[in-house]
Amino acid sequence: MTGKKIGPIDGGLPPRRSMTSLKQWLSLRGYGLVTSMLFGATTSPQKMRARFERFGSVSRDTLQGKFPNVEFDDQRVGALGIEVVRAVESPKRVVFHLHGGAFFMGSPASYRTRTIRLSYRLDAEVYVPDYRLAPEHPYPAALDDAYAAFRHVRALRPHAPIFITGDSAGGGLGLSLLIRLRERGLAMPDGAILLSPWTDMTTSGDSVEANHGRDLWFSRNHLEVWADYYVGQADAHSAYLSPVFADLSELSPLLLFAGEDELLLDDARRVHESASREGTESRMLVGEGMQHDWPLALPWLDESKRAWGEMRQFVEAYPR
């Protein structure tokens, strides 16, 4: 049996295949079972954050014992910490990565294995800001931190090609950051890679209902409850909170990924369609039969390896 391939969106989803590999089936359902057990929609955000760190965090010493060539460094912008990861000796570019975690979970420590992979696969020096988390720090704290950190990194590496990457909430935050950079007249990055970006705090995408039951990880209740933590007293329809509703013209080239079966499929698809209409270069790839954030969460799958290949081709194509 063969696994499903990534399919580009050019007006519709690719046809669904009837066969999946056993590895894919076990990986998707196993990860879905773990996430559903640990991260219930109404579990307190502090408890879920602690679980995320307990299961995801890996010490620098442990990783350097496994990968002796990996180097870590630290930068600061006031109280904001930024972890730097280098898994290649002479990186050709800079990646500014905004981690996922629904705006209330996640940290550089819990993303280290993923950022090592970003560095190695994209031949990059990776910067990961430890942006403030909701509900203690609702919007605009995360965006303010991302903006300050990006300007700091740009000043540190003024001549290097630089890319914004982000997954899930970090993907939506990356798009909001692009919009702020454009609106303030600052130099844009060479491109942005957004993996399963959460771009709509109003949960209005058709896939929220269409993929109900097919998404093994999330429900509408998850999205609505978790969005409230970040939105706070702000308007969920605002462009910075829900960049799916923003003017997406004059942005950096975009490469978007989404799983065919995830609730946030339309969060990415609508961004792709709107950006393309407004003249921003955009390409979107759907993982057939895939779930949320599959290239980072399940990197051993063939579908994920192909996604990493697409990412590498994207960063190597810019700047032109």
XYZ file of N, CA and C in Angstrom, residues 13 18 26 43-44 65 82 103 187 194 217 251 259 270 277 304:
48
model
N -9.798 20.365 -3.988
C -8.993 19.328 -3.369
C -8.726 18.202 -4.348
N -8.344 5.621 -1.527
C -9.002 4.682 -0.624
C -8.017 3.926 0.239
N -1.497 4.512 11.758
C -1.138 4.428 13.173
C -0.629 5.765 13.700
N -10.074 21.971 29.546
C -8.997 21.841 30.522
C -8.355 23.210 30.710
N -7.929 23.540 31.919
C -7.392 24.876 32.163
C -6.151 25.116 31.297
N 24.028 16.098 23.138
C 24.575 14.761 23.265
C 24.207 13.876 22.089
N 14.991 35.174 23.065
C 14.974 34.576 21.728
C 16.027 33.477 21.712
N -1.691 29.963 21.106
C -1.412 31.229 21.767
C -1.314 31.122 23.283
N 11.055 46.816 5.778
C 11.469 45.803 4.806
C 10.827 44.464 5.136
N 3.908 28.994 6.170
C 2.871 28.914 7.195
C 2.270 27.518 7.171
N -7.952 15.582 15.993
C -7.292 16.285 17.077
C -8.146 17.375 17.709
N 2.501 41.526 0.237
C 3.189 40.746 1.252
C 4.317 39.935 0.602
N -3.640 20.221 6.303
C -4.078 18.841 6.168
C -5.472 18.771 5.576
N -8.424 30.102 2.431
C -8.938 31.456 2.192
C -7.812 32.486 2.140
N -5.536 36.741 -5.201
C -6.374 37.766 -5.837
C -5.752 39.150 -5.717
N 5.308 13.956 5.016
C 6.055 15.017 5.682
C 7.398 15.251 4.999
